mmCIF file of C-alpha atoms in Angstrom:
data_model
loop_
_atom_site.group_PDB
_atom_site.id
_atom_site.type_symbol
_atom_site.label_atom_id
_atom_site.label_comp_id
_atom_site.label_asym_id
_atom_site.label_seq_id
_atom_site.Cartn_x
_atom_site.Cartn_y
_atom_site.Cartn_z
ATOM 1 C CA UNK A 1 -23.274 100.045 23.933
ATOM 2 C CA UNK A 2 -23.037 96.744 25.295
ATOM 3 C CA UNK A 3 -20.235 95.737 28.195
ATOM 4 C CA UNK A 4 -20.406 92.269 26.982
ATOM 5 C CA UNK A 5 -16.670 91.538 26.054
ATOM 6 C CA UNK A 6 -17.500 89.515 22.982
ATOM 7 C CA UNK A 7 -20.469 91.780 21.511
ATOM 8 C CA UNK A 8 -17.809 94.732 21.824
ATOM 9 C CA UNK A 9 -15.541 93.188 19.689
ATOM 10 C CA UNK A 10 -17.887 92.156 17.398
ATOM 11 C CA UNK A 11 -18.730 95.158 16.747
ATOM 12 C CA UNK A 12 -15.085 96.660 16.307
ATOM 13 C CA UNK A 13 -14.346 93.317 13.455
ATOM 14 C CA UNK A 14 -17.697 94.446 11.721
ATOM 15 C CA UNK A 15 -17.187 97.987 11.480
ATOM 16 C CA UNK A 16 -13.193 96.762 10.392
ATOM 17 C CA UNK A 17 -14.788 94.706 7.685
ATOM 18 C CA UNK A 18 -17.327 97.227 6.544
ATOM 19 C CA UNK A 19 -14.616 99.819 5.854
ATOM 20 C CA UNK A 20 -12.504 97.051 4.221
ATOM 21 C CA UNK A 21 -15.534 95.576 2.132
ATOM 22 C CA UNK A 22 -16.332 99.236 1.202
ATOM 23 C CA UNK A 23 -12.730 99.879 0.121
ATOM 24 C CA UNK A 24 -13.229 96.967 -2.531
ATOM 25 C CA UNK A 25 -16.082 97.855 -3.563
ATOM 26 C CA UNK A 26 -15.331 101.165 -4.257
ATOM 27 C CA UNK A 27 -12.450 100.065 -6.445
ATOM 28 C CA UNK A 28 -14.536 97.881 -8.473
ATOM 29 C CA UNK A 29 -16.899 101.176 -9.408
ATOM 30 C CA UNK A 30 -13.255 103.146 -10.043
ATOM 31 C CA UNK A 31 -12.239 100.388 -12.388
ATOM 32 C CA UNK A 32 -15.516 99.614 -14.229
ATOM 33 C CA UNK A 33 -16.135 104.036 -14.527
ATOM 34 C CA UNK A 34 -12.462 103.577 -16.217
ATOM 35 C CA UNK A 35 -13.484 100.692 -18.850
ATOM 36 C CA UNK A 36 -16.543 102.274 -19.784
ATOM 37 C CA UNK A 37 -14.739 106.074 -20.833
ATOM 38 C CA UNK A 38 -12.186 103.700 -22.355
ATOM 39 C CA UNK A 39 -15.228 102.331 -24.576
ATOM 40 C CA UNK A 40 -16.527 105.433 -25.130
ATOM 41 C CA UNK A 41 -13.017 106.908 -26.724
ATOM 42 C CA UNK A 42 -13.670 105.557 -30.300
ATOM 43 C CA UNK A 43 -9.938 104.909 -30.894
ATOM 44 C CA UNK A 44 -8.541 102.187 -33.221
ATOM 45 C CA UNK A 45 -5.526 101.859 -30.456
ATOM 46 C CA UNK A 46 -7.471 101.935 -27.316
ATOM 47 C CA UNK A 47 -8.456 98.093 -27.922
ATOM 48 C CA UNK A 48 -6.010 96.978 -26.082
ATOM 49 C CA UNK A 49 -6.592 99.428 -23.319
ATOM 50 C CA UNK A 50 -10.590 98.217 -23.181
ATOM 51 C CA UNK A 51 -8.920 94.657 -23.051
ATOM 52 C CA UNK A 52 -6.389 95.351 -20.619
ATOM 53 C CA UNK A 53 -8.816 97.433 -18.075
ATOM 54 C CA UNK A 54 -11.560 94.454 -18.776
ATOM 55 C CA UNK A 55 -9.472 92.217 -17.035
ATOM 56 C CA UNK A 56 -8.291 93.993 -13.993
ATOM 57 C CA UNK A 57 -12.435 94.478 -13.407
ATOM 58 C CA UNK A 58 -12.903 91.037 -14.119
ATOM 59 C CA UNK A 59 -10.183 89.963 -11.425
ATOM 60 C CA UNK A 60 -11.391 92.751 -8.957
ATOM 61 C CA UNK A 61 -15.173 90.950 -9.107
ATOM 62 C CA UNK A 62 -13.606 87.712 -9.133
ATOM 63 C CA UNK A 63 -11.665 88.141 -6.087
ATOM 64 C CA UNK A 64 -14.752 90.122 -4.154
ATOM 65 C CA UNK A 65 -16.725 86.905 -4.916
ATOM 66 C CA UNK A 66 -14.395 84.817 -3.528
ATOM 67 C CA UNK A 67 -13.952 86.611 -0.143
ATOM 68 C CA UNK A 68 -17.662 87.234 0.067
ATOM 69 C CA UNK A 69 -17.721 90.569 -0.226
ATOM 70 C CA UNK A 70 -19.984 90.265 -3.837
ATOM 71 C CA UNK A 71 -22.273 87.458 -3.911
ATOM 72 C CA UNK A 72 -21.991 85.051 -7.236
ATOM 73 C CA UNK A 73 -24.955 86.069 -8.850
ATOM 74 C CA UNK A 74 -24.009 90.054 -8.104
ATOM 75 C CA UNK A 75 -20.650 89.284 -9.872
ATOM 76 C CA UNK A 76 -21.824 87.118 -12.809
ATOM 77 C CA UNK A 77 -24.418 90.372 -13.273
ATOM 78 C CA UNK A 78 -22.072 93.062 -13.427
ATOM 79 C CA UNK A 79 -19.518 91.087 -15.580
ATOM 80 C CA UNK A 80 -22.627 90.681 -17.662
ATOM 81 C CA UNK A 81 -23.171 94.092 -18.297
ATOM 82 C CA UNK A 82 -19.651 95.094 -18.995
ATOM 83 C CA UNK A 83 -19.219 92.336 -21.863
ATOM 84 C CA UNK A 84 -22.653 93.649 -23.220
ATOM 85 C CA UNK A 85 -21.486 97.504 -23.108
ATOM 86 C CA UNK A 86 -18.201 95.973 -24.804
ATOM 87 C CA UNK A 87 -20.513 94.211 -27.952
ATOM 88 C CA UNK A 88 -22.212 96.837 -28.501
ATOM 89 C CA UNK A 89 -19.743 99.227 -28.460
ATOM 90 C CA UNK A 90 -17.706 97.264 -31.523
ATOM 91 C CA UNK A 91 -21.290 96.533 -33.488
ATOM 92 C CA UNK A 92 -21.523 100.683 -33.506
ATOM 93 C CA UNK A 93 -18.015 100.910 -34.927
#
């Protein structure tokens, strides 16, 4: 542990941010686990469920991007893959 005043806090705002960045993260694998049992539920009425829980992942990624918490290219990826899992989900049924 060091006794440097500056390193110790440091490393108090990066555990702070780890647990925060975690958090988010987290929430964006609660939401996107969510979507994809909504996709698998074969229901004429759960479209606009799928739509509705599509867009709170989208904004959840969005947002993570913007603090830095995702990079871009992480984001654009798993936004990728849910709009895939969504087309062929509908091409099934």
């Amino acid at each position: 542990m060091s006794k440097n005043l500056s390193a110790v806090k440091k490393t108090r705002i990066a555990a702070r941010n780890r647990f925060s960045n975690k958090v988010y993260k987290s929430n964006i694998k609660t939401l996107t686990k969510k979507y994809l049992n909504c996709l698998k539920n074969l229901e004429s009425n759960n479209q606009d469920k799928q739509l509705e829980y599509l867009s709170a992942v989208y904004s959840k990624i969005d947002k993570a991007v913007k603090k830095g918490i995702l990079h871009k290219n992480n984001g654009a990826r798993k936004k990728s893959m849910l709009t895939k899992m969504m087309k062929k989900n509908t091409n099934i049924s």
